[in-house]
mmCIF file of C-alpha atoms and ligand atoms in Angstrom:
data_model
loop_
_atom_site.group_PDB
_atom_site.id
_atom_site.type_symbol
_atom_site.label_atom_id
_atom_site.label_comp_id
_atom_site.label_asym_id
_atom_site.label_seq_id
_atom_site.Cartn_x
_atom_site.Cartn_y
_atom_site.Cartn_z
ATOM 1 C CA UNK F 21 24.281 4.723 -9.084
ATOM 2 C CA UNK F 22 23.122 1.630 -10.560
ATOM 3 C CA UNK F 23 20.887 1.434 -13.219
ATOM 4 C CA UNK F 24 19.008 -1.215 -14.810
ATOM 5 C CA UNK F 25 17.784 -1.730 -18.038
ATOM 6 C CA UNK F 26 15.642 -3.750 -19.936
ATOM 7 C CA UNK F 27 17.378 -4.574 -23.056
ATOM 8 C CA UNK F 28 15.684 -6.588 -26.263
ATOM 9 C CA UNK F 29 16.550 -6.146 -29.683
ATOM 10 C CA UNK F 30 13.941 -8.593 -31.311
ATOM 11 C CA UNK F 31 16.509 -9.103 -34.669
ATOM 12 C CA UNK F 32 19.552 -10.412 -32.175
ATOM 13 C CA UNK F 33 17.779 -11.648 -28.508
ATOM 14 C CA UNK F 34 15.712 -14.514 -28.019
ATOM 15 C CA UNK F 35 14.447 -12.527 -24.838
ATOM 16 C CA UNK F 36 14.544 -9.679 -23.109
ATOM 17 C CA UNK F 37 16.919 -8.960 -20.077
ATOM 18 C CA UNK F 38 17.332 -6.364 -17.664
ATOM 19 C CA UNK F 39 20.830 -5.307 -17.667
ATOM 20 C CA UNK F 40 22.822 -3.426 -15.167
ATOM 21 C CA UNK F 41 25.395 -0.509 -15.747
ATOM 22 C CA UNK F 42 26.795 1.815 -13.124
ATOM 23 C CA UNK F 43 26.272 5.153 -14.003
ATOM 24 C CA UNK F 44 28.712 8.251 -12.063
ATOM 25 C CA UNK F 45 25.576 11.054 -10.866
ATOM 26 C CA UNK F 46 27.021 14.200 -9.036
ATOM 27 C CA UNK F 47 26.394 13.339 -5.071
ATOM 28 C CA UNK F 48 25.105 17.108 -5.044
ATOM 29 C CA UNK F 49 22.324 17.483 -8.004
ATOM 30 C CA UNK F 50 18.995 15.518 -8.009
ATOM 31 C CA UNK F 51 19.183 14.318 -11.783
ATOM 32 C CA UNK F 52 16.437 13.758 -13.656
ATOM 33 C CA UNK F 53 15.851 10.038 -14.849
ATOM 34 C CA UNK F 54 16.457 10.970 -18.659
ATOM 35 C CA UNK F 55 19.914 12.527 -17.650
ATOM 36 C CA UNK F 56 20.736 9.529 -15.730
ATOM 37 C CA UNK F 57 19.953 7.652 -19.128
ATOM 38 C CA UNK F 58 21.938 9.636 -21.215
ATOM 39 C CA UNK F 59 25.328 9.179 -18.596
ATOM 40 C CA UNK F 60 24.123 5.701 -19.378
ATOM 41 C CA UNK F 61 24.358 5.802 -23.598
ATOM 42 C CA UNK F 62 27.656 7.440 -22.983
ATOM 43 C CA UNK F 63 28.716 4.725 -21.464
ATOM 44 C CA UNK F 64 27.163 2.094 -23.948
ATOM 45 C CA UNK F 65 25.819 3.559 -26.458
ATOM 46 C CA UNK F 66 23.643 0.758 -27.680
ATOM 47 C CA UNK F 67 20.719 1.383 -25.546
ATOM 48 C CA UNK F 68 17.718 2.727 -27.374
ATOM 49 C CA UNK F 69 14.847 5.472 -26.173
ATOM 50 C CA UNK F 70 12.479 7.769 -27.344
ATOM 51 C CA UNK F 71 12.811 11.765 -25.759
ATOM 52 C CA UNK F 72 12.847 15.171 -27.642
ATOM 53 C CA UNK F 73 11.614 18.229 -25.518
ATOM 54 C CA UNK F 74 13.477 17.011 -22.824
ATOM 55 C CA UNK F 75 10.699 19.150 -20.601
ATOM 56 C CA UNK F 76 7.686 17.129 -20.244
ATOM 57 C CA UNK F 77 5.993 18.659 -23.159
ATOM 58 C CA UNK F 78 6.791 16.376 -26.234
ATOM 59 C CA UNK F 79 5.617 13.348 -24.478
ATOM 60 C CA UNK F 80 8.375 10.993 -26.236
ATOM 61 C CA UNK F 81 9.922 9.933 -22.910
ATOM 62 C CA UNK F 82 7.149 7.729 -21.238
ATOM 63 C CA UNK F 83 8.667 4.520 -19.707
ATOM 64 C CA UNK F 84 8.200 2.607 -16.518
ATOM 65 C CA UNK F 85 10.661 3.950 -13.986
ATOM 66 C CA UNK F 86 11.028 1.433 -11.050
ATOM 67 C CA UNK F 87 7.028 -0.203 -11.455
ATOM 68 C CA UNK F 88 5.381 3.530 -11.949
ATOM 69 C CA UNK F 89 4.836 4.934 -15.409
ATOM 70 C CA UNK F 90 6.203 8.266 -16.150
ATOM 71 C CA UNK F 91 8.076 11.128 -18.050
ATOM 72 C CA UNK F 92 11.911 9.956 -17.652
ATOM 73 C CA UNK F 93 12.744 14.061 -18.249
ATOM 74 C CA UNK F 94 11.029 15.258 -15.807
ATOM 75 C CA UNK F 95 11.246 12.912 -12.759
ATOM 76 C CA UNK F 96 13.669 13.260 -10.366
ATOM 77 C CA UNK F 97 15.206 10.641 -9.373
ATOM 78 C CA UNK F 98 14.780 11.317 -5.344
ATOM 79 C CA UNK F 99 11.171 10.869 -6.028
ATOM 80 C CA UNK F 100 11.417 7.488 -7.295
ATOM 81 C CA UNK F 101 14.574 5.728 -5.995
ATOM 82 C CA UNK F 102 15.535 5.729 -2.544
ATOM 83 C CA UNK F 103 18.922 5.964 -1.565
ATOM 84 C CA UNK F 104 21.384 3.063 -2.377
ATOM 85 C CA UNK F 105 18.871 1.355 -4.212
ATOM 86 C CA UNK F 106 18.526 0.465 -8.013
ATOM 87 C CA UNK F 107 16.791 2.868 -10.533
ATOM 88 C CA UNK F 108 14.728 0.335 -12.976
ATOM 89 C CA UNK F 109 13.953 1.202 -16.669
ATOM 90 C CA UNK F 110 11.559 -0.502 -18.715
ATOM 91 C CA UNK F 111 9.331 0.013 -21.488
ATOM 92 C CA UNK F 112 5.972 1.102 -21.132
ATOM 93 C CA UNK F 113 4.003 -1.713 -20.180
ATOM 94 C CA UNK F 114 1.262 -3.847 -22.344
ATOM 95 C CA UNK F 115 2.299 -2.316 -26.006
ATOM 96 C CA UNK F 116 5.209 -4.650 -28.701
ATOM 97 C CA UNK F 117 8.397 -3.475 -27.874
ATOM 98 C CA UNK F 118 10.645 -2.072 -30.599
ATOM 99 C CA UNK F 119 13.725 -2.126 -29.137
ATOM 100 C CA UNK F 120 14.607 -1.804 -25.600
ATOM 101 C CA UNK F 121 12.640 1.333 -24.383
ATOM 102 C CA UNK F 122 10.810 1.950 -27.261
ATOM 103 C CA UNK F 123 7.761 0.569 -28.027
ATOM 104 C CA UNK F 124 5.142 0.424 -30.722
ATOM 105 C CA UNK F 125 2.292 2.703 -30.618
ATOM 106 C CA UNK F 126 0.194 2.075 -33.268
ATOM 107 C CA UNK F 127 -2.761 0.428 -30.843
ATOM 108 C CA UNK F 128 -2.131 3.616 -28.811
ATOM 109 C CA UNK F 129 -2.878 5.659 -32.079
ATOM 110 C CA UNK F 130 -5.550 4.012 -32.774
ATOM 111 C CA UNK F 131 -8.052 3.760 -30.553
ATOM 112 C CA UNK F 132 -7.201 7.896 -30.425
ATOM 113 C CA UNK F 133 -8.096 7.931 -33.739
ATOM 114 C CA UNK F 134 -11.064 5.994 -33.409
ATOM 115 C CA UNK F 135 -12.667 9.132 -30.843
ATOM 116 C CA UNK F 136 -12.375 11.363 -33.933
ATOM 117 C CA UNK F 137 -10.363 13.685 -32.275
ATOM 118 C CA UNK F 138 -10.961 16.919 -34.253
ATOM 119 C CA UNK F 139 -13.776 19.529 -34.434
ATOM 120 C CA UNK F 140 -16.983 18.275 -36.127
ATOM 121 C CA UNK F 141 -19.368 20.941 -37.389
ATOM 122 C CA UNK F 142 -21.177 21.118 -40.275
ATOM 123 C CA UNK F 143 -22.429 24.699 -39.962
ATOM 124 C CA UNK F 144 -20.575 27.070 -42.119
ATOM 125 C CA UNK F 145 -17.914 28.688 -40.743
ATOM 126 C CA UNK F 146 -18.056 32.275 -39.891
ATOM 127 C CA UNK F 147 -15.448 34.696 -41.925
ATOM 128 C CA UNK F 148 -13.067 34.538 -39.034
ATOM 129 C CA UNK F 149 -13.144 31.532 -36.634
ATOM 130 C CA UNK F 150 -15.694 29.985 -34.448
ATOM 131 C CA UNK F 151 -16.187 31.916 -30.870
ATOM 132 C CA UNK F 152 -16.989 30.334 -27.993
ATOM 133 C CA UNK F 153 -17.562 32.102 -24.462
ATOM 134 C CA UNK F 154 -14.672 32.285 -21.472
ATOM 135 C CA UNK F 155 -17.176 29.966 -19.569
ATOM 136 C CA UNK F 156 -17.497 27.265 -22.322
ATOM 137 C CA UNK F 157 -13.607 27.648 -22.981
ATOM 138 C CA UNK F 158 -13.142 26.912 -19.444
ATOM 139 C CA UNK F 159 -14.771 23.488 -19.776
ATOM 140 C CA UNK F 160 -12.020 22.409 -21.701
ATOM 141 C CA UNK F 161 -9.443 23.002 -19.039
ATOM 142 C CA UNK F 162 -7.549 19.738 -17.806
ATOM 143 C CA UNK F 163 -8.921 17.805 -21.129
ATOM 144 C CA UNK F 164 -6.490 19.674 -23.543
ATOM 145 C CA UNK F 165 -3.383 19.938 -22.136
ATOM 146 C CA UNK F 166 -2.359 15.757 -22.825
ATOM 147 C CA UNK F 167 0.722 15.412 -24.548
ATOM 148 C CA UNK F 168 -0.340 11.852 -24.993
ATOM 149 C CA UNK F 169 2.728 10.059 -23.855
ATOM 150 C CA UNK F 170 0.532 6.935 -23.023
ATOM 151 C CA UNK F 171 1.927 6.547 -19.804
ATOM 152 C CA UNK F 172 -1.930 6.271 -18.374
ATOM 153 C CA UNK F 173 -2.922 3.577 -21.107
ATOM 154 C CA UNK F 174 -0.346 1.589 -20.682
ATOM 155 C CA UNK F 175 -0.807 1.320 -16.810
ATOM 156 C CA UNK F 176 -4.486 0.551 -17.370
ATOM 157 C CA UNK F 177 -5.209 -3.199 -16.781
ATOM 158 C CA UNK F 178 -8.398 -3.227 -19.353
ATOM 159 C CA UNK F 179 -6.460 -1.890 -21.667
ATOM 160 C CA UNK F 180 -3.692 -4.958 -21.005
ATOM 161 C CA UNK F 181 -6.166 -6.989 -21.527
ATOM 162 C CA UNK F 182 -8.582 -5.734 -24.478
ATOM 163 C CA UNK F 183 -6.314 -2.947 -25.947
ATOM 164 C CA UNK F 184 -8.138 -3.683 -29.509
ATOM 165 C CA UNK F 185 -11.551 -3.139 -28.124
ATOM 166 C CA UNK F 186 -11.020 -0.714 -25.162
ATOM 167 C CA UNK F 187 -10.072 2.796 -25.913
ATOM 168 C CA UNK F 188 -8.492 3.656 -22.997
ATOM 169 C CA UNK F 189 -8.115 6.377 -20.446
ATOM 170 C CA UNK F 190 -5.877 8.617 -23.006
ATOM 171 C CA UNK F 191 -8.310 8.247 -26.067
ATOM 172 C CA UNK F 192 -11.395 9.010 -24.104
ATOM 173 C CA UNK F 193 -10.178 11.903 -22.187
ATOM 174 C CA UNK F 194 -9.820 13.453 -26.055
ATOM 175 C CA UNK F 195 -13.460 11.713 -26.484
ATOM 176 C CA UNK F 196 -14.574 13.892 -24.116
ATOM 177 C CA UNK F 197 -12.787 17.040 -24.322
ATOM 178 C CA UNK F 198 -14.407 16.983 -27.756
ATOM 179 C CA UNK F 199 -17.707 16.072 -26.303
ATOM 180 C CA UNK F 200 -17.825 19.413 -24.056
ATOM 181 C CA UNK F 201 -16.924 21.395 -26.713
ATOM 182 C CA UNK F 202 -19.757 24.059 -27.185
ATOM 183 C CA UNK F 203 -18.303 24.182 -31.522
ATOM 184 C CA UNK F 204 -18.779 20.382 -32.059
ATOM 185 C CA UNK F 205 -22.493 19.628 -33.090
ATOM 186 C CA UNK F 206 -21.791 15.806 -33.345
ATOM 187 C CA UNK F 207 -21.930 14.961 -29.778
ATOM 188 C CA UNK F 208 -25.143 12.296 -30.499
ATOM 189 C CA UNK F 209 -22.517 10.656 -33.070
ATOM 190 C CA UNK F 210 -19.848 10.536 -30.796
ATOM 191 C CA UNK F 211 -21.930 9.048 -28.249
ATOM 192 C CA UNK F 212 -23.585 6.419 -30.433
ATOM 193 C CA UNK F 213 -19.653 5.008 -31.324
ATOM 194 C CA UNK F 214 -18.934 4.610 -27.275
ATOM 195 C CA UNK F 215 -22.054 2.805 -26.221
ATOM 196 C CA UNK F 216 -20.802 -0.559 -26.565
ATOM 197 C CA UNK F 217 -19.148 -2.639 -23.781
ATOM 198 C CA UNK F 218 -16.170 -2.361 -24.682
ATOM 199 C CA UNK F 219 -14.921 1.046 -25.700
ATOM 200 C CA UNK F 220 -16.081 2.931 -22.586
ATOM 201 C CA UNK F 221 -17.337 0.559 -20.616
ATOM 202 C CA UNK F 222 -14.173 -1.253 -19.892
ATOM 203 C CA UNK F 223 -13.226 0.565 -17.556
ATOM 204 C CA UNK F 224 -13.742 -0.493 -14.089
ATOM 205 C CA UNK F 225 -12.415 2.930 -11.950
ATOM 206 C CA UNK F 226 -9.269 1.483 -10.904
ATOM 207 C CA UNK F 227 -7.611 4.724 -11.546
ATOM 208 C CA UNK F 228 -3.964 3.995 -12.142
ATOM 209 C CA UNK F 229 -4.353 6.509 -15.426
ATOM 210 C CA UNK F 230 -5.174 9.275 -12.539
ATOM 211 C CA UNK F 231 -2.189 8.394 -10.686
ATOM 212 C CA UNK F 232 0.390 8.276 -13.465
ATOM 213 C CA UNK F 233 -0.278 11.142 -15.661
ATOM 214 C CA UNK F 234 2.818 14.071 -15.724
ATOM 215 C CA UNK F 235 0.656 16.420 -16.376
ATOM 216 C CA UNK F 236 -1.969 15.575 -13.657
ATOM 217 C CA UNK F 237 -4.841 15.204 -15.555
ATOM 218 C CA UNK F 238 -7.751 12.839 -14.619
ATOM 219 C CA UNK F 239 -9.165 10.177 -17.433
ATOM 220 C CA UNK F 240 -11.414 8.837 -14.947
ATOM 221 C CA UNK F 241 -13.295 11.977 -14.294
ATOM 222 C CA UNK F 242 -13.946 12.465 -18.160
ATOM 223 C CA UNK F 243 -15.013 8.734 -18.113
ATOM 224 C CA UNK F 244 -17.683 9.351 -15.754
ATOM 225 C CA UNK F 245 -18.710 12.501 -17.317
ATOM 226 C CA UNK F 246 -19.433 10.581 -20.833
ATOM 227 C CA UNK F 247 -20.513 7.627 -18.570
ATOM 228 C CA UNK F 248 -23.523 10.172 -17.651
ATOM 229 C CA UNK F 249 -24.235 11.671 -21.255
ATOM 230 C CA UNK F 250 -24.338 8.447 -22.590
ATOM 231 C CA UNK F 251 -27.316 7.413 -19.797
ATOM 232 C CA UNK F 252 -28.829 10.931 -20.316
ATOM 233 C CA UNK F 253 -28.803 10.306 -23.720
ATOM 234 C CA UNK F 254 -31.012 7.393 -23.520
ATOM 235 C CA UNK F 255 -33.415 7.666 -21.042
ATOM 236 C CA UNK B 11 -18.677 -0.038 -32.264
ATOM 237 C CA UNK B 12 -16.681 -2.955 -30.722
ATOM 238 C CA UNK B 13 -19.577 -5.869 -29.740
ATOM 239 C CA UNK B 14 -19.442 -9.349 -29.061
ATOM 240 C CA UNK B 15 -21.715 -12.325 -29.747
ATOM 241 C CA UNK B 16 -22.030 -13.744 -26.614
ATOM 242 C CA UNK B 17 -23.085 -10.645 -25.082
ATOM 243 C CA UNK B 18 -26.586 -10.618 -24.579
ATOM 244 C CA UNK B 19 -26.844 -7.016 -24.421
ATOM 245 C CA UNK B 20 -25.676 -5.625 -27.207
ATOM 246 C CA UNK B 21 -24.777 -1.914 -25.340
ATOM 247 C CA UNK B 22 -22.198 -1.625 -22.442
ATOM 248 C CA UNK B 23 -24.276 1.080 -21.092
ATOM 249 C CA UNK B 24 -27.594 -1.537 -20.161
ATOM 250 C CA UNK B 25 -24.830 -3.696 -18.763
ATOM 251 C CA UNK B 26 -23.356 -1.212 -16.356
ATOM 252 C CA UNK B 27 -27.034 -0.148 -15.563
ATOM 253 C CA UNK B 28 -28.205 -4.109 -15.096
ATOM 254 C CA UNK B 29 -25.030 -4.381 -13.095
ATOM 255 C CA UNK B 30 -26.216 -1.242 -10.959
ATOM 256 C CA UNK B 31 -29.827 -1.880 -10.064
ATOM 257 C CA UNK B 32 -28.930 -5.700 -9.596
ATOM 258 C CA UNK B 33 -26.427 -4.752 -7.171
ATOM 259 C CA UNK B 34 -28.559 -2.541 -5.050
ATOM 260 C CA UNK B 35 -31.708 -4.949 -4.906
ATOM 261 C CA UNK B 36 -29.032 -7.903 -3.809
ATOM 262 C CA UNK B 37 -27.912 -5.489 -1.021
ATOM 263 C CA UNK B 38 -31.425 -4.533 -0.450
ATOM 264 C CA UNK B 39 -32.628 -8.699 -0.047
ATOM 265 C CA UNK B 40 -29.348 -9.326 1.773
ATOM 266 C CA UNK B 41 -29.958 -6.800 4.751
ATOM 267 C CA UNK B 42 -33.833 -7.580 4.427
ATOM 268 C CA UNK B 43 -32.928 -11.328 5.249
ATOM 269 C CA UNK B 44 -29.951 -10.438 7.743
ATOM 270 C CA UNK B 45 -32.471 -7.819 9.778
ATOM 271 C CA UNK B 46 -34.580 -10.754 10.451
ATOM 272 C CA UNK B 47 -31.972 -12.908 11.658
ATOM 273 C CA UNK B 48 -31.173 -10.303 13.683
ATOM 274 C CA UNK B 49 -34.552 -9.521 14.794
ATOM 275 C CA UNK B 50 -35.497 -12.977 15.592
ATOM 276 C CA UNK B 51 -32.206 -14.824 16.989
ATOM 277 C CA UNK B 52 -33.970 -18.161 17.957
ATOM 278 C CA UNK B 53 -36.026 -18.262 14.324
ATOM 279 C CA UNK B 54 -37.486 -21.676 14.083
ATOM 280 C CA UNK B 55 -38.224 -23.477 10.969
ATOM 281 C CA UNK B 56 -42.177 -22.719 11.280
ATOM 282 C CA UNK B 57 -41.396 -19.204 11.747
ATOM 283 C CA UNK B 58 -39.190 -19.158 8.670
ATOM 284 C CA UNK B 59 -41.411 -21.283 6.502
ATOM 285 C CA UNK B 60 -44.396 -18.737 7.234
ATOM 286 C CA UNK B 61 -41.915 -16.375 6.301
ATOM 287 C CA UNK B 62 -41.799 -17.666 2.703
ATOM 288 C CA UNK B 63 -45.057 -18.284 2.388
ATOM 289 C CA UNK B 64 -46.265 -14.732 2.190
ATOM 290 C CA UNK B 65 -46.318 -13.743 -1.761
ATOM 291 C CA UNK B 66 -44.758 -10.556 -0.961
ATOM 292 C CA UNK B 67 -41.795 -12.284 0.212
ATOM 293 C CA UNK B 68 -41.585 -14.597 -2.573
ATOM 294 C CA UNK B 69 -41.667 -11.661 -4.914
ATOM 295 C CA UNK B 70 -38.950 -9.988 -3.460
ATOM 296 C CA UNK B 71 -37.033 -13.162 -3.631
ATOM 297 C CA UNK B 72 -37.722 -13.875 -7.056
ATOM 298 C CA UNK B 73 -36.529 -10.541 -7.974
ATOM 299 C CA UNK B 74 -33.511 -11.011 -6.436
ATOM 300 C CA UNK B 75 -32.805 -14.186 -7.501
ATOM 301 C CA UNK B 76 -33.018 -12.464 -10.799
ATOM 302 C CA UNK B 77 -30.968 -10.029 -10.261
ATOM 303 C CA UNK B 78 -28.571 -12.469 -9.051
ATOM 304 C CA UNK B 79 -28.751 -14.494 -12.202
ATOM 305 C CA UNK B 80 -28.291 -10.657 -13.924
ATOM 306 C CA UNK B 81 -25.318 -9.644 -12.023
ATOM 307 C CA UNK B 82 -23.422 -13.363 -12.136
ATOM 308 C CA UNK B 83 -24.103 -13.228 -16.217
ATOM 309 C CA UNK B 84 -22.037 -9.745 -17.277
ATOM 310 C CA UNK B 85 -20.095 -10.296 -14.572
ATOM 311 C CA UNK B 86 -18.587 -13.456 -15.746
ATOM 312 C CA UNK B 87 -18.729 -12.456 -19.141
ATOM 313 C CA UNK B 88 -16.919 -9.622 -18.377
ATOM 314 C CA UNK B 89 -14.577 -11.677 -16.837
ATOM 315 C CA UNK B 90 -14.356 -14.273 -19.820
ATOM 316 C CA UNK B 91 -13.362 -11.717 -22.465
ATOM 317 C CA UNK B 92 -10.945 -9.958 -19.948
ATOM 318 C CA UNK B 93 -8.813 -12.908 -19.613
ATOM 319 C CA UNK B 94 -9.977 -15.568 -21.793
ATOM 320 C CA UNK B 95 -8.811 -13.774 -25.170
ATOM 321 C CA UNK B 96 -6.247 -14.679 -27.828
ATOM 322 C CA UNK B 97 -4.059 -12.384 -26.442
ATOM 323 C CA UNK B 98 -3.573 -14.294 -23.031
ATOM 324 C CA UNK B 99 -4.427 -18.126 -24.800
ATOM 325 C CA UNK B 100 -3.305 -17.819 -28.156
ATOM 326 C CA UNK B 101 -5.776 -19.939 -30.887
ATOM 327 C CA UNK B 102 -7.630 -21.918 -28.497
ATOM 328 C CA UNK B 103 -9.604 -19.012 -26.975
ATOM 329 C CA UNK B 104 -12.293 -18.733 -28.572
ATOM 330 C CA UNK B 105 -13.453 -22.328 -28.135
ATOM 331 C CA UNK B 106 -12.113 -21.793 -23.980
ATOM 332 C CA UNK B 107 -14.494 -19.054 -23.802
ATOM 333 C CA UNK B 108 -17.095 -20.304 -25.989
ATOM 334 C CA UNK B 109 -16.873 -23.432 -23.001
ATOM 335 C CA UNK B 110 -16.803 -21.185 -20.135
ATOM 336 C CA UNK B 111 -19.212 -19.140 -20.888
ATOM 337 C CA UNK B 112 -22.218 -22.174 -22.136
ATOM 338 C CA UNK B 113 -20.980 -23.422 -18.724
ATOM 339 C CA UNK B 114 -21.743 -20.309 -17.011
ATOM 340 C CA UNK B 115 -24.654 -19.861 -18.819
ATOM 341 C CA UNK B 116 -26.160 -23.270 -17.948
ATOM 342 C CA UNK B 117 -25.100 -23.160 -14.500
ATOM 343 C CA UNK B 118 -27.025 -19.809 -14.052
ATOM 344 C CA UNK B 119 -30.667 -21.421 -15.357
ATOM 345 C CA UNK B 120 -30.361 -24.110 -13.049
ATOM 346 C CA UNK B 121 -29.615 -21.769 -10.258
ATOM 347 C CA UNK B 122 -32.898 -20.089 -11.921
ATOM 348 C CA UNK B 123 -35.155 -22.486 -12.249
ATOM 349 C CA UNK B 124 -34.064 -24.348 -9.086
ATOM 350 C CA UNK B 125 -34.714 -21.320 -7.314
ATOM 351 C CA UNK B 126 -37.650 -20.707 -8.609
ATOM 352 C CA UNK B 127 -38.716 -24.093 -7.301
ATOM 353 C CA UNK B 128 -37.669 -23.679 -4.022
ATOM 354 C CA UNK B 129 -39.569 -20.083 -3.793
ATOM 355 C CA UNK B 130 -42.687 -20.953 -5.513
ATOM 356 C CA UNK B 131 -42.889 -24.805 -5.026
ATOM 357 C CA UNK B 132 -45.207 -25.713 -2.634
HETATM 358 S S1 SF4 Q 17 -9.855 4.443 -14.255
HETATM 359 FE FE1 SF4 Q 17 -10.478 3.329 -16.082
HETATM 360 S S2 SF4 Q 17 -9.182 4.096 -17.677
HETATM 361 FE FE2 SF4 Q 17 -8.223 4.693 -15.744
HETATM 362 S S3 SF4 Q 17 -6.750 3.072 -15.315
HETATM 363 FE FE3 SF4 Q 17 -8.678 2.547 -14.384
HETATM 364 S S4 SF4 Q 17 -9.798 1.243 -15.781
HETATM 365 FE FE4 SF4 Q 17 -8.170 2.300 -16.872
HETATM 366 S S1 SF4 Q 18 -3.827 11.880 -20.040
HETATM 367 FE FE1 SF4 Q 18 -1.846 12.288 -19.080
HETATM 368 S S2 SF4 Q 18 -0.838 10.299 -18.991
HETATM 369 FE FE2 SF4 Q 18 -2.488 10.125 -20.440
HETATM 370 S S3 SF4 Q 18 -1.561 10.488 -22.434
HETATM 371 FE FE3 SF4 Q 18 -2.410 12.427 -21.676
HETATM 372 S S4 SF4 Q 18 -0.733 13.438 -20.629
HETATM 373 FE FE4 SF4 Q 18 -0.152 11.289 -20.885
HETATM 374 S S1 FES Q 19 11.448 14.383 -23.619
HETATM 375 FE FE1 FES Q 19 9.617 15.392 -24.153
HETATM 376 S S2 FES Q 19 8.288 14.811 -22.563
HETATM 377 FE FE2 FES Q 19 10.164 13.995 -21.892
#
């Protein structure tokens, strides 16, 4: 199979290429795209990525595999390459690249960090821990389980464009699973940090995020939902 | 909190709402003017003129025409600090947008007040 791959190493290329190398898969297995990568680094062994887990749980291993963010362990190739054609690696898009797949995700980072993604409650804390009910527990379902492998930021086109001012689909999901949390008392706070045009705002329900993320979790929805707190909020 | 200057606004959340409401009179005064086309296929100019000489009309127009005004404003600014940054023109974009957006700006209050003319002139 052939692959290609971008290749940049800002300290020796004056650009980036895409480079091809023919990598042997067994006819009879559906490999995943990481394993495809690593018969590729046997072969040169130059080519730099990010991956760990291996399992889609780390979240290391977001790239763009032929246009379409995603985890290179676990996509199958079948599902993105059709027979005979070329399977196309590049970094994840809109964020400095470090060296071939690997990019730099300090922007990424930080707009996270800007949502304050921790517990905020100044009560004092009971002798044990804080208990919340099965019901309120339950509203945290499909906000908690990001890895945050950025694939949905980096396929959002307001973050391309403001990804200093925008938080993006990844950061606000955490917003928001914070938000719902019946322990956090400093929902007003939160809200008062988002109400600008930029941070929430920004995005305009295009919905690649939706479409890209592994783990099939929906940014947009827990856009909406602070959309509406913030307008309950003030009126 | 991440704000801009040229934003008249201040909050993204009046925005979105401005953009909202402004869209749904627009639609409102676009079918209100297209049902009478449609209701009167051979309109003739003393028919429309009597038309827009009725206050009630020329409220709803004004409205829209502010709404218009509204909708064209965040909308282009939007547009202005999507693609009109330093990240897509290097140095010079501040001054670009700075430009593009007196230009909008200016363009819009003509379209106001020349509106305004045409509704409420006699
Ligand atoms: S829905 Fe919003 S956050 Fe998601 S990709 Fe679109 S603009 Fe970005
Ligand atoms: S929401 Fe999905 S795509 Fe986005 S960072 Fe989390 S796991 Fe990755
Ligand atoms: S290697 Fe951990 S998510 Fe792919």
């Amino acid at each position: 199979m052939l692959v290609s791959i971008y290749r940049y190493n800002p300290e020796t290329d004056l650009k980036p290429a895409m480079v091809d190398i023919e990598v042997d898969v067994p006819a009879d297995r559906d490999l995943m795209v990481l394993d495809v990568l690593n018969l590729a680094k046997e072969k040169d062994t130059t080519i730099a990525y990010r991956r760990s887990c291996r399992e889609g749980v780390c979240g290391s291993d977001g790239m763009n595999i032929n246009g379409v963010n995603g985890l290179a362990c676990i996509t199958p190739i079948s599902s993105v390459v059709k027979p005979g054609k070329k399977l196309v690696l590049r970094p994840l898009p809109g964020l400095p690249v470090v060296r071939d797949l690997v990019v730099d995700m300090s922007m990424f980072y930080k707009q996270f960090e800007k949502v304050k993604p921790y517990l905020i409650n100044a009560t004092p804390a009971p002798a044990i821990e804080r208990l919340q009910s099965p019901e309120d527990r339950e509203k945290l379902d499909g906000l908690y389980e990001c890895i945050l492998c950025a694939c949905c930021t980096t396929s959002c086109p307001s973050f391309w464009w403001n990804p200093d001012k925008f938080i993006g689909p990844a950061g606000l999901l955490q917003a928001y699973r914070f938000l719902a949390d019946s322990r956090d008392t400093a929902a007003s706070e939160r809200l008062a940090g988002l109400e600008d045009p930029f941070s929430v705002f920004r995005c305009r329900g295009i919905m690649n995020c939706v479409a890209v993320c592994p783990k099939g979790l929906n940014p947009t929805r827990a856009i909406g939902h602070i959309r509406s707190m913030l307008i309950e909020q003030s009126v | 909190m991440v704000t801009s200057a040229t934003n008249f606004s201040r909050t993204g959340l009046s925005d979105w709402l401005v953009q909202r409401v402004s869209a749904v009179i627009l639609l409102a005064y676009s079918a209100f003017i297209f049902g009478i086309f449609l209701v009167n296929p051979d309109l003739d100019y003393a028919q429309w003129s009597t038309l827009f000489d009725s206050t009630a009309v020329r409220i709803f127009s004004l409205i829209s025409l502010l709404a218009l005004c509204g909708h064209a404003w965040i909308g282009m600014w939007t547009v202005a600090t999507d693609y009109l940054t330093s990240l897509q023109l290097g140095a010079s974009a501040t001054a670009v947008r700075l430009l593009f957006q007196i230009g909008c700006a200016l363009l819009i209050t003509v379209y106001l007040l020349w509106g305004i003319q045409i509704f409420w002139g006699s």
